[in-house]
Structures are given as C-alpha cells and as structure tokens.
mmCIF file with all atom_site columns, C-alpha atoms in Angstrom:
data_model
loop_
_atom_site.group_PDB
_atom_site.id
_atom_site.type_symbol
_atom_site.label_atom_id
_atom_site.label_alt_id
_atom_site.label_comp_id
_atom_site.label_asym_id
_atom_site.label_entity_id
_atom_site.label_seq_id
_atom_site.pdbx_PDB_ins_code
_atom_site.Cartn_x
_atom_site.Cartn_y
_atom_site.Cartn_z
_atom_site.occupancy
_atom_site.B_iso_or_equiv
_atom_site.pdbx_formal_charge
_atom_site.auth_seq_id
_atom_site.auth_comp_id
_atom_site.auth_asym_id
_atom_site.auth_atom_id
_atom_site.pdbx_PDB_model_num
ATOM 1  C CA . MET A 1 1  ? 0.448  -0.199 -0.312  1.00 53.00 ? 1  MET A CA 1
ATOM 2  C CA . THR A 1 2  ? 2.648  2.415  1.239   1.00 54.00 ? 2  THR A CA 1
ATOM 3  C CA . LYS A 1 3  ? 4.683  2.091  -2.648  1.00 55.00 ? 3  LYS A CA 1
ATOM 4  C CA . THR A 1 4  ? 0.872  2.323  -4.729  1.00 55.00 ? 4  THR A CA 1
ATOM 5  C CA . ALA A 1 5  ? 1.061  5.990  -2.605  1.00 56.00 ? 5  ALA A CA 1
ATOM 6  C CA . ILE A 1 6  ? 4.539  7.265  -3.279  1.00 57.00 ? 6  ILE A CA 1
ATOM 7  C CA . ASP A 1 7  ? 4.520  5.864  -6.971  1.00 55.00 ? 7  ASP A CA 1
ATOM 8  C CA . PRO A 1 8  ? 2.347  8.832  -8.569  1.00 53.00 ? 8  PRO A CA 1
ATOM 9  C CA . GLU A 1 9  ? 4.826  11.361 -7.477  1.00 58.00 ? 9  GLU A CA 1
ATOM 10 C CA . PRO A 1 10 ? 8.254  9.894  -9.146  1.00 57.00 ? 10 PRO A CA 1
ATOM 11 C CA . GLU A 1 11 ? 5.771  8.853  -12.710 1.00 61.00 ? 11 GLU A CA 1
ATOM 12 C CA . PHE A 1 12 ? 4.173  12.109 -12.699 1.00 62.00 ? 12 PHE A CA 1
ATOM 13 C CA . LEU A 1 13 ? 8.036  13.991 -12.400 1.00 63.00 ? 13 LEU A CA 1
ATOM 14 C CA . SER A 1 14 ? 9.249  11.745 -15.083 1.00 66.00 ? 14 SER A CA 1
ATOM 15 C CA . VAL A 1 15 ? 6.272  12.232 -17.129 1.00 68.00 ? 15 VAL A CA 1
ATOM 16 C CA . ARG A 1 16 ? 6.785  16.437 -16.940 1.00 69.00 ? 16 ARG A CA 1
ATOM 17 C CA . VAL A 1 17 ? 10.354 15.740 -17.809 1.00 70.00 ? 17 VAL A CA 1
ATOM 18 C CA . LYS A 1 18 ? 9.777  13.907 -20.711 1.00 73.00 ? 18 LYS A CA 1
ATOM 19 C CA . ASN A 1 19 ? 7.216  16.594 -22.048 1.00 73.00 ? 19 ASN A CA 1
ATOM 20 C CA . GLN A 1 20 ? 9.813  19.177 -21.065 1.00 78.00 ? 20 GLN A CA 1
ATOM 21 C CA . SER A 1 21 ? 12.697 17.531 -23.569 1.00 77.00 ? 21 SER A CA 1
ATOM 22 C CA . LEU A 1 22 ? 9.937  16.753 -26.088 1.00 75.00 ? 22 LEU A CA 1
ATOM 23 C CA . ARG A 1 23 ? 8.705  20.024 -26.318 1.00 85.00 ? 23 ARG A CA 1
ATOM 24 C CA . LYS A 1 24 ? 12.418 21.089 -26.624 1.00 86.00 ? 24 LYS A CA 1
ATOM 25 C CA . HIS A 1 25 ? 13.052 18.682 -29.096 1.00 86.00 ? 25 HIS A CA 1
ATOM 26 C CA . GLU A 1 26 ? 9.853  19.645 -31.333 1.00 91.00 ? 26 GLU A CA 1
ATOM 27 C CA . LYS A 1 27 ? 10.906 23.408 -31.338 1.00 93.00 ? 27 LYS A CA 1
ATOM 28 C CA . ARG A 1 28 ? 14.655 22.523 -32.828 1.00 94.00 ? 28 ARG A CA 1
ATOM 29 C CA . VAL A 1 29 ? 12.333 19.935 -35.301 1.00 95.00 ? 29 VAL A CA 1
ATOM 30 C CA . TRP A 1 30 ? 10.272 22.974 -36.204 1.00 96.00 ? 30 TRP A CA 1
ATOM 31 C CA . ILE A 1 31 ? 13.632 24.786 -36.641 1.00 96.00 ? 31 ILE A CA 1
ATOM 32 C CA . MET A 1 32 ? 14.975 22.595 -38.986 1.00 97.00 ? 32 MET A CA 1
ATOM 33 C CA . THR A 1 33 ? 12.261 22.272 -40.354 1.00 98.00 ? 33 THR A CA 1
ATOM 34 C CA . ILE A 1 34 ? 11.995 25.488 -41.691 1.00 98.00 ? 34 ILE A CA 1
ATOM 35 C CA . VAL A 1 35 ? 15.460 25.704 -42.077 1.00 98.00 ? 35 VAL A CA 1
ATOM 36 C CA . PHE A 1 36 ? 15.738 22.961 -44.737 1.00 98.00 ? 36 PHE A CA 1
ATOM 37 C CA . THR A 1 37 ? 12.330 24.423 -47.025 1.00 98.00 ? 37 THR A CA 1
ATOM 38 C CA . PHE A 1 38 ? 14.210 27.821 -47.009 1.00 98.00 ? 38 PHE A CA 1
ATOM 39 C CA . ILE A 1 39 ? 17.163 25.970 -48.649 1.00 98.00 ? 39 ILE A CA 1
ATOM 40 C CA . LEU A 1 40 ? 14.961 23.851 -50.500 1.00 98.00 ? 40 LEU A CA 1
ATOM 41 C CA . CYS A 1 41 ? 13.392 26.890 -51.849 1.00 97.00 ? 41 CYS A CA 1
ATOM 42 C CA . VAL A 1 42 ? 16.377 28.907 -52.129 1.00 96.00 ? 42 VAL A CA 1
ATOM 43 C CA . ASN A 1 43 ? 17.689 25.848 -54.150 1.00 96.00 ? 43 ASN A CA 1
ATOM 44 C CA . ILE A 1 44 ? 14.679 25.949 -56.378 1.00 96.00 ? 44 ILE A CA 1
ATOM 45 C CA . LEU A 1 45 ? 14.436 28.797 -57.550 1.00 95.00 ? 45 LEU A CA 1
ATOM 46 C CA . TYR A 1 46 ? 18.578 29.192 -57.854 1.00 94.00 ? 46 TYR A CA 1
ATOM 47 C CA . TRP A 1 47 ? 17.440 26.502 -61.165 1.00 93.00 ? 47 TRP A CA 1
ATOM 48 C CA . GLU A 1 48 ? 14.620 28.272 -62.075 1.00 91.00 ? 48 GLU A CA 1
ATOM 49 C CA . PHE A 1 49 ? 16.911 31.242 -62.890 1.00 88.00 ? 49 PHE A CA 1
ATOM 50 C CA . TYR A 1 50 ? 20.402 29.588 -63.329 1.00 80.00 ? 50 TYR A CA 1
ATOM 51 C CA . TYR A 1 51 ? 18.765 27.824 -66.802 1.00 70.00 ? 51 TYR A CA 1
#
C-alpha cells in the first residue's frame, strides 16, 4: 500500500520532464524543418533562374 501511495509522484515528475524535453525536441525539429524548407526553396529558385 505504501508503494502505490509513493509511486505516482516520481512517475508524474518523469512524465513532466519527458514532456519538457519533447517540447525542446519539437522546437528543434520545427527550426530544422523551416531551415531546410527555406534552403530547398532558394535552391529551386536558383536552378529556375540559372538555366
């Protein structure tokens, strides 16, 4: 019984930490996506006007 009473707290904390790291990872993925999209668009425009 004591185990079930103590268990939820660390689980909750670990879930919170995981969510925070996910947000950081999500932000990084978003930035990378935007950067690669920009590079791709510039590349396409370059090849359009180069030829």
